């Protein structure tokens, strides 16, 4: 079985982002970029499935600028077999990404796609569900456990009240939550090896997809700030302030 | 044209999240229909019909809708979508699961996690864990939206909308429900609680977490939350996680215990009315957003707090 793992290049999760003063967006120049953390979990899960003999090939795909190649190389260094970069310089919305991924799934004969549940830049949480809809496949979102047995994938999902277990008919789309696994670090020898793994470059036109934005971003601004309050010295003072000053007790 | 609000419910009752998303719907337009998709869901439909501002409730019942699986619920919504120009749901795990599927089937780009309705086609939404707020205009003819409920007041009761039955769509038969593992407890739900007390990694173990946090929560009638670090370490279950990828809450009082205040956690609680931070590290970033900070050993402070309440 071939697995597709889409990976996104995003601002590193440790970076405190800055909003541009003219309201045009978030400052991305000279900022450390990394693979979206949920996508690392997706890559790791695919590798574990291959190690368990359930998967024969792992293809990592990224939609983005030339530099997204580095993100694919990271996936290859972790253990993916080959990569595809669909080169697009402008921002691509989840709906367009899903259409591109459908093209990859169909041209590569993919039977399972594992994606991060959301990217930590736009926090949209849409691409997996959209891809599933476009393909008419089953969808298992927010996975904390995945077991594949022939034509069925049993998935445990993190939902509002706790956990939910579903059986998905294969082929399927699975999106990862934090507790699915702990991604491995790429070792130096594997980073070197990854440089030799095949990485194809494609364009949206190769998949017959036209990139157009449906959401017009009018403005990007800083959130309303919250000021630090006061430090209290004792529990008694805290309870007094909560009762008499804040009025919340 | 009318607006369709997809209800969050458990078949018996309609959730507070639905009432909050209804306020967002009413800021977009006045003719709001609520869809209750479930099984044995008359109770939830009755509850939805009483919400102030709802003009009609649509009740669809089928076995495959009982647990609101994404594929059949999305098929149902798409089958009635023709009559609506806006379709929205609260950004619960149900809404997040179902709505993008609906959007793609309708060839619409969804607007996720709306925190403010600027106009019928323009919305504010957080990006980068709430560290930036984007104002976006949706140019698709139909709008598909999820609503971050923490920023909307719940609509009141007192309505009496009619309830109409609609047929479920053909079951796509792609996934099967096996079981829910949902811990029963008497505490208020995190997303609607007036007071929340959350614990972090400093609690050190699941036993300590229970021993220290629970008595204070009981005294306050509070919901219990946790940081990602505490959940990852197994001190607290996943559905307690507050933060960018967990639950976003805005209670009147949020007490952060032994939580350093990573931006991912702050994203989930910084809209709380009053924030209290208890932490032994006086440099912890949590103090930058706290109204009241208390520096010290939580294992000494919490029992004392419990007695003082």
Tab-separated table of C-alpha atoms in Angstrom, chain A residues 56-193:
chain	number	residue	atom	x	y	z
A	56	UNK	CA	5.273	-0.332	0.907
A	57	UNK	CA	6.023	3.242	-0.056
A	58	UNK	CA	5.745	6.661	1.587
A	59	UNK	CA	5.521	9.733	-0.612
A	60	UNK	CA	5.919	13.143	1.012
A	61	UNK	CA	4.333	16.028	-0.867
A	62	UNK	CA	4.458	19.743	-0.209
A	63	UNK	CA	2.637	22.617	-1.853
A	64	UNK	CA	4.668	25.797	-1.618
A	65	UNK	CA	7.662	27.800	-2.787
A	66	UNK	CA	11.047	26.331	-3.769
A	67	UNK	CA	12.136	26.349	-0.105
A	68	UNK	CA	9.390	23.847	0.747
A	69	UNK	CA	11.877	21.372	-0.704
A	70	UNK	CA	13.693	21.561	2.639
A	71	UNK	CA	10.532	20.444	4.416
A	72	UNK	CA	10.257	17.482	2.056
A	73	UNK	CA	13.926	16.655	2.702
A	74	UNK	CA	13.153	16.589	6.418
A	75	UNK	CA	10.406	14.030	5.756
A	76	UNK	CA	12.829	12.028	3.590
A	77	UNK	CA	15.432	12.157	6.345
A	78	UNK	CA	12.875	10.840	8.829
A	79	UNK	CA	12.190	7.941	6.470
A	80	UNK	CA	9.819	8.842	3.628
A	81	UNK	CA	10.834	7.210	0.332
A	82	UNK	CA	10.420	10.015	-2.169
A	83	UNK	CA	9.087	13.507	-2.474
A	84	UNK	CA	6.963	15.695	-4.696
A	85	UNK	CA	7.093	19.478	-4.588
A	86	UNK	CA	4.152	21.232	-6.180
A	87	UNK	CA	5.677	24.607	-6.676
A	88	UNK	CA	3.432	27.584	-5.981
A	89	UNK	CA	4.735	30.935	-4.819
A	90	UNK	CA	1.535	32.547	-3.596
A	91	UNK	CA	-0.427	31.460	-0.523
A	92	UNK	CA	-2.620	28.471	-1.310
A	93	UNK	CA	-5.904	27.955	0.521
A	94	UNK	CA	-6.862	24.529	1.911
A	95	UNK	CA	-9.480	23.964	-0.820
A	96	UNK	CA	-6.854	24.372	-3.563
A	97	UNK	CA	-4.365	22.240	-1.625
A	98	UNK	CA	-7.011	19.515	-1.361
A	99	UNK	CA	-7.579	19.667	-5.130
A	100	UNK	CA	-3.846	19.335	-5.782
A	101	UNK	CA	-3.589	16.423	-3.349
A	102	UNK	CA	-6.490	14.697	-5.097
A	103	UNK	CA	-4.420	14.933	-8.286
A	104	UNK	CA	-1.437	13.318	-6.556
A	105	UNK	CA	-3.583	10.574	-5.000
A	106	UNK	CA	-5.063	9.701	-8.381
A	107	UNK	CA	-1.836	9.810	-10.366
A	108	UNK	CA	0.184	7.857	-7.787
A	109	UNK	CA	-2.398	5.203	-6.854
A	110	UNK	CA	-2.437	6.182	-3.172
A	111	UNK	CA	-4.613	4.198	-0.738
A	112	UNK	CA	-4.041	6.085	2.501
A	113	UNK	CA	-3.318	9.740	3.178
A	114	UNK	CA	-2.114	10.797	6.622
A	115	UNK	CA	-2.133	14.559	7.256
A	116	UNK	CA	-1.694	16.903	10.174
A	117	UNK	CA	-5.072	17.951	11.571
A	118	UNK	CA	-4.155	21.598	11.185
A	119	UNK	CA	-1.242	23.794	10.228
A	120	UNK	CA	-0.057	26.080	12.988
A	121	UNK	CA	0.074	29.126	10.710
A	122	UNK	CA	-3.467	29.532	9.388
A	123	UNK	CA	-5.001	27.142	11.990
A	124	UNK	CA	-7.663	26.254	9.410
A	125	UNK	CA	-8.100	22.532	10.159
A	126	UNK	CA	-9.686	21.792	6.760
A	127	UNK	CA	-7.387	20.118	4.230
A	128	UNK	CA	-7.841	16.470	5.274
A	129	UNK	CA	-11.622	16.696	5.470
A	130	UNK	CA	-11.748	18.502	2.119
A	131	UNK	CA	-9.519	15.937	0.424
A	132	UNK	CA	-11.683	13.164	1.822
A	133	UNK	CA	-14.792	14.869	0.403
A	134	UNK	CA	-13.224	15.379	-3.034
A	135	UNK	CA	-12.155	11.731	-3.235
A	136	UNK	CA	-15.375	10.380	-1.717
A	137	UNK	CA	-13.273	8.491	0.852
A	138	UNK	CA	-13.835	7.805	4.538
A	139	UNK	CA	-12.362	10.305	6.979
A	140	UNK	CA	-10.862	9.822	10.404
A	141	UNK	CA	-9.875	13.153	11.921
A	142	UNK	CA	-7.909	13.988	15.111
A	143	UNK	CA	-6.431	10.494	15.439
A	144	UNK	CA	-4.672	9.403	18.616
A	145	UNK	CA	-4.431	5.752	17.493
A	146	UNK	CA	-4.459	4.033	14.122
A	147	UNK	CA	-4.580	0.301	13.399
A	148	UNK	CA	-4.850	-1.024	9.865
A	149	UNK	CA	-6.223	-4.466	9.211
A	150	UNK	CA	-6.744	-5.244	5.545
A	151	UNK	CA	-9.688	-3.280	4.221
A	152	UNK	CA	-10.394	-1.503	7.507
A	153	UNK	CA	-8.601	1.171	9.483
A	154	UNK	CA	-9.620	1.356	13.130
A	155	UNK	CA	-9.043	4.843	14.425
A	156	UNK	CA	-9.335	6.362	17.884
A	157	UNK	CA	-10.244	10.044	17.678
A	158	UNK	CA	-9.859	12.821	20.225
A	159	UNK	CA	-13.296	14.406	20.539
A	160	UNK	CA	-14.753	17.010	22.886
A	161	UNK	CA	-15.963	14.638	25.590
A	162	UNK	CA	-13.133	12.086	25.360
A	163	UNK	CA	-12.356	9.499	22.703
A	164	UNK	CA	-14.295	7.968	19.824
A	165	UNK	CA	-13.449	4.749	17.984
A	166	UNK	CA	-14.435	4.351	14.326
A	167	UNK	CA	-13.831	1.767	11.637
A	168	UNK	CA	-12.953	3.395	8.333
A	169	UNK	CA	-13.375	1.630	5.038
A	170	UNK	CA	-10.107	1.808	3.083
A	171	UNK	CA	-8.954	3.840	1.162
A	172	UNK	CA	-9.046	6.468	3.869
A	173	UNK	CA	-7.934	9.893	5.026
A	174	UNK	CA	-6.528	10.184	8.535
A	175	UNK	CA	-5.607	13.426	10.268
A	176	UNK	CA	-3.256	13.373	13.238
A	177	UNK	CA	-3.686	14.723	16.733
A	178	UNK	CA	-0.876	15.311	19.208
A	179	UNK	CA	-1.037	11.995	21.019
A	180	UNK	CA	-0.754	9.735	17.968
A	181	UNK	CA	2.990	9.276	18.381
A	182	UNK	CA	6.261	10.970	19.240
A	183	UNK	CA	8.054	11.781	15.971
A	184	UNK	CA	11.662	10.629	15.646
A	185	UNK	CA	14.586	12.906	14.949
A	186	UNK	CA	16.404	12.400	11.685
A	187	UNK	CA	19.919	11.058	12.264
A	188	UNK	CA	22.861	12.620	10.470
A	189	UNK	CA	23.458	9.597	8.198
A	190	UNK	CA	19.764	9.665	7.285
A	191	UNK	CA	19.914	13.384	6.542
A	192	UNK	CA	22.800	12.658	4.156
A	193	UNK	CA	20.916	9.762	2.575
